[in-house]
CSV table of C-alpha atoms in Angstrom, one decimal:
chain,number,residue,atom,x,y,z
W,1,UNK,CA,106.1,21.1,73.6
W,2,UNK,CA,103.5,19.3,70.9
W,3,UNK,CA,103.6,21.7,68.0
W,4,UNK,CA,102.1,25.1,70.5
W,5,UNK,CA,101.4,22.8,72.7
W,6,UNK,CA,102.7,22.3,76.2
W,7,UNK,CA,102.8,18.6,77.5
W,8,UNK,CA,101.2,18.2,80.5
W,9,UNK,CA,102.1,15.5,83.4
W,10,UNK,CA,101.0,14.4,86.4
W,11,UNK,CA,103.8,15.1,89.3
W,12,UNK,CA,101.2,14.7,92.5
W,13,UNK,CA,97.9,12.7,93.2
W,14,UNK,CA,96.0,12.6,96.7
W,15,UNK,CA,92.3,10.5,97.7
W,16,UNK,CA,90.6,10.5,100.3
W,17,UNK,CA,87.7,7.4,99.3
W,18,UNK,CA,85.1,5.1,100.8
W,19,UNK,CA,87.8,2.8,101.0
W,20,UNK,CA,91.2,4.4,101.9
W,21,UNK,CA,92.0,7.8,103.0
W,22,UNK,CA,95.4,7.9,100.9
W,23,UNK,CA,96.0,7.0,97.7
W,24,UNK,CA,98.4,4.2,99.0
W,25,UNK,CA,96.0,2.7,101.4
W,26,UNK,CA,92.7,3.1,98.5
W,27,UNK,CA,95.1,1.4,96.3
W,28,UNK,CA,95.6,-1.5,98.2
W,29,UNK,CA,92.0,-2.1,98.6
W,30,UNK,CA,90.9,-1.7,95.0
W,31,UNK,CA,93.8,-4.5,94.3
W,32,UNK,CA,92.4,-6.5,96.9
W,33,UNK,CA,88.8,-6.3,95.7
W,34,UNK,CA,87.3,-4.6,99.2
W,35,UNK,CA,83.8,-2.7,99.1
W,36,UNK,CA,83.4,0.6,100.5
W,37,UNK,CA,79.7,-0.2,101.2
W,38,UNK,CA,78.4,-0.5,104.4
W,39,UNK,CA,75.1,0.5,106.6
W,40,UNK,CA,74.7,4.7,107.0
W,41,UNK,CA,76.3,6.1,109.8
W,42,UNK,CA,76.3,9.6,109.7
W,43,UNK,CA,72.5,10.3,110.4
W,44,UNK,CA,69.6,7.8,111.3
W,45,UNK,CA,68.6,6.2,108.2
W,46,UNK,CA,65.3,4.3,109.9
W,47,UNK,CA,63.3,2.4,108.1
W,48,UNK,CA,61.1,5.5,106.2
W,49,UNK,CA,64.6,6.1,103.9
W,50,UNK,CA,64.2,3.4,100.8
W,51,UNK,CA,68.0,2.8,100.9
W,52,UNK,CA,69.8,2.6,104.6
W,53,UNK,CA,73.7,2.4,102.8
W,54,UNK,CA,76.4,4.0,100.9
W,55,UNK,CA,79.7,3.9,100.5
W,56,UNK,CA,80.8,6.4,103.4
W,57,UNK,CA,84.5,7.6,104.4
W,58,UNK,CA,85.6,5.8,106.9
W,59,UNK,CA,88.2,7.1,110.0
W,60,UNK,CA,88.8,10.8,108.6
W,61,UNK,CA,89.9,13.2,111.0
W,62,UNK,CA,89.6,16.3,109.3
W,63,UNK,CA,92.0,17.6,112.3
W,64,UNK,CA,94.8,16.2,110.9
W,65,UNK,CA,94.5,19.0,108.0
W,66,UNK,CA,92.8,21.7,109.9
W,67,UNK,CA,92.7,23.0,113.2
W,68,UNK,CA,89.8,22.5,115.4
W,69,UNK,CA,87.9,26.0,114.7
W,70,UNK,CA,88.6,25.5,111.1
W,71,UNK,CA,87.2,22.2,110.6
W,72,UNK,CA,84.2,23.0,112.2
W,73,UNK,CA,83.7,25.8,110.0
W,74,UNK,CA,84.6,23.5,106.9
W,75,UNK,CA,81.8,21.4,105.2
W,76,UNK,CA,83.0,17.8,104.8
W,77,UNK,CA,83.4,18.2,101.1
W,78,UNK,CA,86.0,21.1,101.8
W,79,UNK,CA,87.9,19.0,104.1
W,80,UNK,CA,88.2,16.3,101.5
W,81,UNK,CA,89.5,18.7,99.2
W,82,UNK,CA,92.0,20.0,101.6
W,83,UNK,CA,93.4,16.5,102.1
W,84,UNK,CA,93.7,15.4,99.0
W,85,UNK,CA,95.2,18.3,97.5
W,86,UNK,CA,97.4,18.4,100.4
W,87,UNK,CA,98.5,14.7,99.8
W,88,UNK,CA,99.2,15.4,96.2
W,89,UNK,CA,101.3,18.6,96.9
W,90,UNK,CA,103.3,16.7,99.5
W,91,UNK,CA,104.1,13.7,96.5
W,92,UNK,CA,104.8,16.8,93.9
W,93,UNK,CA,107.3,18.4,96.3
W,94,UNK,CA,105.7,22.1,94.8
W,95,UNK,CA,104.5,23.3,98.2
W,96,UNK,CA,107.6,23.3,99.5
W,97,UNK,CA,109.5,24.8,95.8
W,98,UNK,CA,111.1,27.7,97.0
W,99,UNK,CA,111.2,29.4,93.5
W,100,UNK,CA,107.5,28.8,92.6
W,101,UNK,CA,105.6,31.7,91.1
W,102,UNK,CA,102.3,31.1,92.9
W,103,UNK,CA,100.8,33.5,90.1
W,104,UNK,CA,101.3,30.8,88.0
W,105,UNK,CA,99.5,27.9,90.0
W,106,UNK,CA,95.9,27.7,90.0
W,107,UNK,CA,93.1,25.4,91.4
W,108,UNK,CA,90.0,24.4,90.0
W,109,UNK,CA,88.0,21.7,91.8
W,110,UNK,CA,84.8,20.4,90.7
W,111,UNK,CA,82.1,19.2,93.0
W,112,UNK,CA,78.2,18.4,92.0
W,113,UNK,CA,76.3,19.2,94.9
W,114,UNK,CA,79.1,21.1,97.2
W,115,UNK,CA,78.3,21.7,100.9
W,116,UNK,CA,74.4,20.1,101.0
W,117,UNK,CA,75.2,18.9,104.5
W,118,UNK,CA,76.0,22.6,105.9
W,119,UNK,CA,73.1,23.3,103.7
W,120,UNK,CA,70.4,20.9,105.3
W,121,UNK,CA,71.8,21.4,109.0
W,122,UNK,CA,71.3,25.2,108.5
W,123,UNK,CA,67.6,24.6,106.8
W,124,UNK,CA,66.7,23.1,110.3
W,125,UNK,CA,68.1,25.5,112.4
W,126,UNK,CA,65.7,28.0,110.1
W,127,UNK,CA,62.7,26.5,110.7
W,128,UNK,CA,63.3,25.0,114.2
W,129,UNK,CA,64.3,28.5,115.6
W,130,UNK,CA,64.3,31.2,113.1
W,131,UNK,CA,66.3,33.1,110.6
W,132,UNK,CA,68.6,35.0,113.7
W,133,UNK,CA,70.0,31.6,114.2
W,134,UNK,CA,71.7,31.0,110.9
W,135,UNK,CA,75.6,30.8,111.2
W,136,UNK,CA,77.3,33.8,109.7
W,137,UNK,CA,79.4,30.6,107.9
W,138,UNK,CA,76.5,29.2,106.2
W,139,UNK,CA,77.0,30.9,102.7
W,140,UNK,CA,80.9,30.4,102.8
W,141,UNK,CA,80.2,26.4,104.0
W,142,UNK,CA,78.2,25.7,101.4
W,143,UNK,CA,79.1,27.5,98.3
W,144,UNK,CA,80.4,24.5,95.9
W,145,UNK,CA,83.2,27.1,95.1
W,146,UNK,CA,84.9,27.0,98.2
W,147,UNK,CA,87.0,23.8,98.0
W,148,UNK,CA,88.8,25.4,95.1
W,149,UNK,CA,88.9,29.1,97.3
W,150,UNK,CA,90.1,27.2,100.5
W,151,UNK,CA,93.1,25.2,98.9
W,152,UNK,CA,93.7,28.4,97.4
W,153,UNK,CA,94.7,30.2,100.5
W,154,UNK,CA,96.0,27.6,102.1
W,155,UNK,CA,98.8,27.5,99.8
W,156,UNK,CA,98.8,31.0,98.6
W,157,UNK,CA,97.9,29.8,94.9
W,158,UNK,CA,96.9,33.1,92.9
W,159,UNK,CA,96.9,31.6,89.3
W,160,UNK,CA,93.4,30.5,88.2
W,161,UNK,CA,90.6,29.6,90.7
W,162,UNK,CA,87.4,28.4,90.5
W,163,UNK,CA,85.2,25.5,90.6
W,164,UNK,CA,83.5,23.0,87.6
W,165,UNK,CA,79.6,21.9,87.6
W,166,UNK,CA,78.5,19.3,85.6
W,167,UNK,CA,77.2,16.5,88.1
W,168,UNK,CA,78.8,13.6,88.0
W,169,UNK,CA,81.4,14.7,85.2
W,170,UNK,CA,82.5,18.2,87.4
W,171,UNK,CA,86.0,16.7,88.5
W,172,UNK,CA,86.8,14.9,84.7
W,173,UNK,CA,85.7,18.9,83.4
W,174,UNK,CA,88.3,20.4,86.3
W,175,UNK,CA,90.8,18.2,85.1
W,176,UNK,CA,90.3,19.4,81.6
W,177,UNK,CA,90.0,22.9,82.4
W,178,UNK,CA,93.1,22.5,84.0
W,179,UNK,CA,94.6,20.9,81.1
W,180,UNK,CA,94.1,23.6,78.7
W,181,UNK,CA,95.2,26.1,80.9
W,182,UNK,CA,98.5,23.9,81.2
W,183,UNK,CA,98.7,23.6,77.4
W,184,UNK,CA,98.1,26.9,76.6
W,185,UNK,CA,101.3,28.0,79.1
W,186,UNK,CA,98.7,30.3,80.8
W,187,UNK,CA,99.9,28.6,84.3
W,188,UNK,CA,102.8,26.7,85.4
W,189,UNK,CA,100.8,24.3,87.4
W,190,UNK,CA,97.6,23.6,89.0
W,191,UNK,CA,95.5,21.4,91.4
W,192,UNK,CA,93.0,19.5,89.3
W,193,UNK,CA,90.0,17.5,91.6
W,194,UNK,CA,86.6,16.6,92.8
W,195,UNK,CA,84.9,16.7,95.9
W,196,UNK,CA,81.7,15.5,97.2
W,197,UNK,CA,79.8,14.4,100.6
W,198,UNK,CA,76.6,13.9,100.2
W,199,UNK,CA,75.6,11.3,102.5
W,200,UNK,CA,73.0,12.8,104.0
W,201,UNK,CA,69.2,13.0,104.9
W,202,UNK,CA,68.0,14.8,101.9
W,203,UNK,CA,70.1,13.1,98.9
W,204,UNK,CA,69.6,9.8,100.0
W,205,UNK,CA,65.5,10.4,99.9
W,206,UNK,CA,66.4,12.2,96.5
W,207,UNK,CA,68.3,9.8,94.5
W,208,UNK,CA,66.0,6.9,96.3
W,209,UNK,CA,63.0,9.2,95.1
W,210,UNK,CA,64.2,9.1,91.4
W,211,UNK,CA,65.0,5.3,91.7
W,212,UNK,CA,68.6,5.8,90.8
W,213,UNK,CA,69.8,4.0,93.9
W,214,UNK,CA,70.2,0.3,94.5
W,215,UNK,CA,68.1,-0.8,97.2
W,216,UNK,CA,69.8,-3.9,98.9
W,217,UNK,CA,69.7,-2.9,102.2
W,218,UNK,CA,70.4,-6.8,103.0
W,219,UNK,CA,74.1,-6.8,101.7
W,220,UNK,CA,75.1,-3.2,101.3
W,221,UNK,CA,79.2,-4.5,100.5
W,222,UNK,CA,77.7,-5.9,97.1
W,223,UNK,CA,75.2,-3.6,96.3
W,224,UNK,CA,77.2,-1.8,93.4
W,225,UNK,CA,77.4,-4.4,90.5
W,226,UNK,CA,78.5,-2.3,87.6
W,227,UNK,CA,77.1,-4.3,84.0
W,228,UNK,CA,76.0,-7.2,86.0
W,229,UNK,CA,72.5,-8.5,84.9
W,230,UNK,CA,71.4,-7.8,88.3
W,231,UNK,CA,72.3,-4.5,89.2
W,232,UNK,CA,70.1,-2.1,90.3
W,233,UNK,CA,71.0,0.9,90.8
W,234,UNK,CA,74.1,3.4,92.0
W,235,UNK,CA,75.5,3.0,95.6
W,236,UNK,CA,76.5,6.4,96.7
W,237,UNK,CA,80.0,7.4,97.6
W,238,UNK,CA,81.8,10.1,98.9
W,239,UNK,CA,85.5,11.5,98.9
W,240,UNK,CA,87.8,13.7,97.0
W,241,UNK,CA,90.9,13.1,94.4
W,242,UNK,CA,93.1,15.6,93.5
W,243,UNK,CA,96.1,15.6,91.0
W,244,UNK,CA,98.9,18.4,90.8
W,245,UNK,CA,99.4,18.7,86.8
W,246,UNK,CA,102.3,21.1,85.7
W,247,UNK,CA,103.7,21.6,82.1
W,248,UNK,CA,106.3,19.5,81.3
W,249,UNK,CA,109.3,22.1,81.2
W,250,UNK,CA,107.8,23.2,84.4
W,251,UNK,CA,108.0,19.7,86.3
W,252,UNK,CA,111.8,19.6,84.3
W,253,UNK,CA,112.8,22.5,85.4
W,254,UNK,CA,112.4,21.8,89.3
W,255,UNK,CA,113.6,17.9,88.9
W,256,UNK,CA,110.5,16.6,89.6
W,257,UNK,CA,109.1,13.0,89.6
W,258,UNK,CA,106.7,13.0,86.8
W,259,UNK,CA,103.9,10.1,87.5
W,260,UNK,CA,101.9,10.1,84.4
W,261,UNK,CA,100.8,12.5,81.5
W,262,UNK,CA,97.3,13.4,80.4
W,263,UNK,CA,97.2,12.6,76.9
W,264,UNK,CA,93.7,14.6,75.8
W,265,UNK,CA,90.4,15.5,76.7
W,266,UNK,CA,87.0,15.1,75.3
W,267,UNK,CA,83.5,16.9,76.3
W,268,UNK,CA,80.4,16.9,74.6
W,269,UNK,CA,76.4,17.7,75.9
W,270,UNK,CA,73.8,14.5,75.1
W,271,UNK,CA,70.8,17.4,74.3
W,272,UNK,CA,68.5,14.3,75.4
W,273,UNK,CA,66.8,13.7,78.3
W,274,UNK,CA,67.6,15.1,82.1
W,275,UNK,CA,68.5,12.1,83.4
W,276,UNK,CA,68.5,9.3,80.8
W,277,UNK,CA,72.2,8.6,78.3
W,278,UNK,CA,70.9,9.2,75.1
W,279,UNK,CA,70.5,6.0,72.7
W,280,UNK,CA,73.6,4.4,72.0
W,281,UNK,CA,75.7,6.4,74.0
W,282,UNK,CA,75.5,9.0,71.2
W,283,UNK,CA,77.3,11.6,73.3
W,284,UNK,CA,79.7,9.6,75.2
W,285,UNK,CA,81.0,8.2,71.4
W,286,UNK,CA,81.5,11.7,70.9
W,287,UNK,CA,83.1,12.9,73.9
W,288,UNK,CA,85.5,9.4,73.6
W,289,UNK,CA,86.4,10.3,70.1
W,290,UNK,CA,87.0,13.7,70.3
W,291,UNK,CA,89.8,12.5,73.9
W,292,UNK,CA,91.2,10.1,71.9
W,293,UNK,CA,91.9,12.3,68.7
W,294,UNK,CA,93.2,15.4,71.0
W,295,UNK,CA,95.4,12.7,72.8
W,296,UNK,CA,96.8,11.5,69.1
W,297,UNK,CA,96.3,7.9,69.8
W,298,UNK,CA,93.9,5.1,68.1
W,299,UNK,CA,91.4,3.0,69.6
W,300,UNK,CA,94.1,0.1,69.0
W,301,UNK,CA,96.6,2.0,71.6
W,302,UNK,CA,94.0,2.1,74.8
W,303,UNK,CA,94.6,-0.9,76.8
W,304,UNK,CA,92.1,0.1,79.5
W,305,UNK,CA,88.7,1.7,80.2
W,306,UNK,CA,87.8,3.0,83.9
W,307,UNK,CA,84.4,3.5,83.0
W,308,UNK,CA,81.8,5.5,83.9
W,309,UNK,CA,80.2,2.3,84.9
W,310,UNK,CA,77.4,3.3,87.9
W,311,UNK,CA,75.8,-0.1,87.5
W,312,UNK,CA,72.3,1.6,86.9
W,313,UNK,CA,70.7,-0.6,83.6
W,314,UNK,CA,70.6,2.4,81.3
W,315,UNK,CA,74.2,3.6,82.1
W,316,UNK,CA,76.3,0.5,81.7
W,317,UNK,CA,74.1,-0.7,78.4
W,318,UNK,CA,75.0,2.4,76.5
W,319,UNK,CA,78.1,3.1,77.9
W,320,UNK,CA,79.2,-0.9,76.1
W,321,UNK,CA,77.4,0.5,73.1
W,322,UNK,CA,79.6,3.2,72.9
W,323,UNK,CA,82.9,1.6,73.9
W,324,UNK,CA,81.7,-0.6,70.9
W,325,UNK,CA,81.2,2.0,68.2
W,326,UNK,CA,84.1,3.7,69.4
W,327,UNK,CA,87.1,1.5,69.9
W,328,UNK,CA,85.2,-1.1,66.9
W,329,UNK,CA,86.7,-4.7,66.9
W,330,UNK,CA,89.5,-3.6,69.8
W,331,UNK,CA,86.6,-2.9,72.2
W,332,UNK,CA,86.8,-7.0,72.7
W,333,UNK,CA,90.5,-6.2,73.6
W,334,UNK,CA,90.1,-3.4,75.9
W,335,UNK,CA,89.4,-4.3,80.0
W,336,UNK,CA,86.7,-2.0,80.7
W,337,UNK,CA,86.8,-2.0,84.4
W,338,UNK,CA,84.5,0.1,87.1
W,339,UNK,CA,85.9,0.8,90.6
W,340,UNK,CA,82.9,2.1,91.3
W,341,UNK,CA,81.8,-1.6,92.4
W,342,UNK,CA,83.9,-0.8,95.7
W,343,UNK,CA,83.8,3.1,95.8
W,344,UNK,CA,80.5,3.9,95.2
W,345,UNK,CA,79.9,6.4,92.9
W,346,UNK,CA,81.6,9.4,94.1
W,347,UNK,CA,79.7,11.8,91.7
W,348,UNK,CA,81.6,15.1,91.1
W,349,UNK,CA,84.2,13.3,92.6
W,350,UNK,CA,84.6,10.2,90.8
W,351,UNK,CA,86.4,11.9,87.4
W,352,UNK,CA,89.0,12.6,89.4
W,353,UNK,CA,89.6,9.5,91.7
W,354,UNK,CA,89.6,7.4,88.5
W,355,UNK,CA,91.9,9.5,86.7
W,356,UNK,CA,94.2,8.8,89.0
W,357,UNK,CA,93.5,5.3,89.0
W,358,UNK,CA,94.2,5.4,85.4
W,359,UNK,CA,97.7,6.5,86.3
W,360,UNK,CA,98.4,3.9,89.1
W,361,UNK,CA,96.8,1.3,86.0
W,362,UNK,CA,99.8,2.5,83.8
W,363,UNK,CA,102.0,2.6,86.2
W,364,UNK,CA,101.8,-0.3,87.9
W,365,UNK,CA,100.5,-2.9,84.9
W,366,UNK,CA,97.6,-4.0,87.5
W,367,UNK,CA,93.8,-3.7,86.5
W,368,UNK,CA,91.7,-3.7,89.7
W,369,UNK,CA,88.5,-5.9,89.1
W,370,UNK,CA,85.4,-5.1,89.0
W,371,UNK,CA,83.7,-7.2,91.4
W,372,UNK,CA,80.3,-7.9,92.5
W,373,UNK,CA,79.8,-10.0,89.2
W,374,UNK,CA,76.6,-12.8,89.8
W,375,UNK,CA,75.4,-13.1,86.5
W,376,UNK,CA,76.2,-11.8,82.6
W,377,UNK,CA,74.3,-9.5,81.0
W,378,UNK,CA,73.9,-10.1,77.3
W,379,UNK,CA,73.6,-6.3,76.4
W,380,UNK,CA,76.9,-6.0,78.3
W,381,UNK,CA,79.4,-8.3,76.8
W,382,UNK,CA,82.7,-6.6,77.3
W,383,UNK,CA,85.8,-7.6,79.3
W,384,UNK,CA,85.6,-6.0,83.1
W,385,UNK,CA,87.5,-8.0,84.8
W,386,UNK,CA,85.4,-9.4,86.8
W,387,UNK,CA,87.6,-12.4,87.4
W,388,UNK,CA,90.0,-10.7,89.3
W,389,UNK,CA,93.4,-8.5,89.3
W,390,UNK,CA,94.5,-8.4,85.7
W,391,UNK,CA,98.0,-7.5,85.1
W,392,UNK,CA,99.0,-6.2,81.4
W,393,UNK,CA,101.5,-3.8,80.1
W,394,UNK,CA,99.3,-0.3,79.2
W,395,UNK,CA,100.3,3.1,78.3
W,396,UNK,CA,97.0,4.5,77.4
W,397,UNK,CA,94.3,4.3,79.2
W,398,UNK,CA,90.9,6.5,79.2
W,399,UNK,CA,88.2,7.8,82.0
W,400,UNK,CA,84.8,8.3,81.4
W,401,UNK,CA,82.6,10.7,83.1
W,402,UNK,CA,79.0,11.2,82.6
W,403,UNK,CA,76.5,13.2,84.4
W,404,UNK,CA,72.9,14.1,84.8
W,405,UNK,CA,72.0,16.9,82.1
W,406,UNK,CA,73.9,14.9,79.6
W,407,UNK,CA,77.6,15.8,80.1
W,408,UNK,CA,80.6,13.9,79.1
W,409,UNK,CA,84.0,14.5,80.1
W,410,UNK,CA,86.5,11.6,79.4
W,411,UNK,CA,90.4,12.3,79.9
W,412,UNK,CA,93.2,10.1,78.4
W,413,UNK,CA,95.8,9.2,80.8
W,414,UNK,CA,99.1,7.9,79.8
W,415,UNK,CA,102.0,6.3,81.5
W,416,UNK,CA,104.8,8.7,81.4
W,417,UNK,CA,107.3,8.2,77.9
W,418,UNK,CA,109.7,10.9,77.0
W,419,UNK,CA,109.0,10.4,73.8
């Protein structure tokens, strides 16, 4: 323990992504530079939708995690959730801990927009052929809650359950919920994650409607060009992460492999605009500081930034601005790198898929690059990599999360130290 503090570490981690449906195989692409965007293939995205891409899983069988009748009454954003928290329970060796106290193990996975595919399918069915037609699983599909509730009873978990919203932050918030609950020794353990799917009819018009999306159709696989002077917008991903979290004496106590430790957390509101980062980056300086000073460490001890990094012009300007008031003279020190150049951005999800990147980061001593670069941008003059794999030694490394409404979330991950 830190003073009253448990220590909190990371013994599990699963992902499904746009490019890997494991956390080895997502791995191996982000080292290898591949893009997870391609043309739409789950509806017909003719030529009325502004933008005809995203970054789409690819190859998931939800039937290798669910039976058939379950699966079908699962929304896609569920069945991410199951798989990835199976995958990291399988890695933690919990699941199968005969003496766990499944009182003490909780879940709490975050998801922005939840099941808006069983949503839209079922707004069809009204119209086309009336209310008596609606499935009697339509509220249970949907319900962004039911990731968490699902995983749940899969596993008989009884500790904590529930699920965080706060757009594209909601999985960086679950993992610090989760965190405190760790900390404070209310639970033993707990499944920390994000989910979304939202490729679909009505959010693609949506985010193209608000101008938030990239539009090149022509080359989808480049599309995403985080704090590149010609980006354009988002690309939109889908997927789930998932990280099993105990407190140290727990993980100890059971001789399991401990992977990384989350050093702190930071969350602050912008109180700006719906949309819009406020100026500067005002908020997200906050929400950095505030991680950094939970997690005990300077701005001289980070070694790397996954940033929020959407490669929209407003988010990646402000987000340098506030790396820069932040971390000071070190920000020119810092790789600040955005996986969301092959992902896609993952929005509830994305917190925690880059969390765990963070982890694999300190880990492994291997930066993934953020590619897709064509040309600097002078309001964005940090170091992301965009030259390829870097490999450095870091133990502390920090995730930023940002979403619509003006939240900030940003966990500190560090490689795991006994000390």
């Amino acid at each position: 323990m830190v003073g009253d503090k448990h220590r909190v570490v990371i013994t599990g981690m699963g992902l499904v992504t746009p490019i890997g449906n494991t956390v080895d195989d997502t791995w191996t692409a982000l080292l290898e530079g591949r893009s997870g965007g391609a043309p739409i293939t789950q509806f017909d995205a003719h030529d009325e939708f502004a933008v005809r891409f995203a970054c789409e899983v690819k190859g998931f069988d939800p039937e290798s995690y669910l039976d058939r009748k379950a699966a079908r009454r699962t929304d896609r954003f569920a069945q991410f959730a199951i798989a990835a928290s199976d995958q990291a329970l399988e890695q933690s060796g919990l699941a199968s801990f005969e003496s766990l106290n499944r009182d003490r193990v909780g879940v709490i996975i975050g998801s922005g927009i939840g099941g808006i595919g069983t949503f839209e399918s079922q707004a069809r069915t009204m119209y086309d052929r009336g209310p008596k037609r609606i499935s009697p699983f339509f509220i249970p599909m949907f319900i962004l809650d039911i990731a968490s509730g699902l995983v749940s009873m899969r596993h008989g978990l009884r500790g904590p359950n529930y699920a965080t919203v706060s757009a594209c932050a909601s999985s960086a918030h679950a993992i610090g919920d989760a965190y405190r609950s760790l900390q404070r020794g209310e639970t033993d353990a707990m499944i920390a994650g994000g989910a979304e799917a939202t490729v679909t009819p009505m959010t693609m018009a949506g985010f193209a409607s608000m101008h938030a999306l990239s539009t090149r159709n022509d080359s989808p696989e480049t599309a995403s060009r985080p704090f590149d002077a010609t980006r354009d917008g988002f690309v939109l991903g889908e997927g789930a992460g998932a990280l099993i979290l105990e407190t140290l004496e727990h993980a100890r106590a059971r001789g399991a492999t401990i992977l990384g430790e989350i050093g702190g957390f930071g969350q602050t509101a912008d109180a700006h605009h719906i949309t819009a980062p406020a100026p500067g980056g005002a908020g997200a300086q906050l929400a950095m500081t505030a991680a950094l000073s939970d997690a005990g460490v300077g701005p001289a001890d980070v070694g790397y930034i996954n940033a929020h990094g959407t490669s929209t012009p407003a988010n990646d300007m402000n987000e340098t601005l506030a790396i820069k008031a932040v971390f000071g003279d070190h920000a020119d020190s810092i790789v600040v790198g955005s996986t969301k150049s092959m992902t896609g951005h993952t929005l509830g999800a994305a917190g925690a898929m880059e969390a765990i990147i963070c982890a694999l980061v300190c880990d492994t001593g291997k930066i993934p690059s953020t590619i897709n670069f064509v040309e600097a941008d002078p309001d964005c003059d940090l170091d992301y990599a965009h030259d390829g794999v870097r490999e450095r030694g870091v133990h502390v490394a920090v995730t930023n999360s940002f979403g619509f409404g003006g939240h900030n979330a940003c966990v500190v991950v560090k490689g795991w130290n006994e000390e």
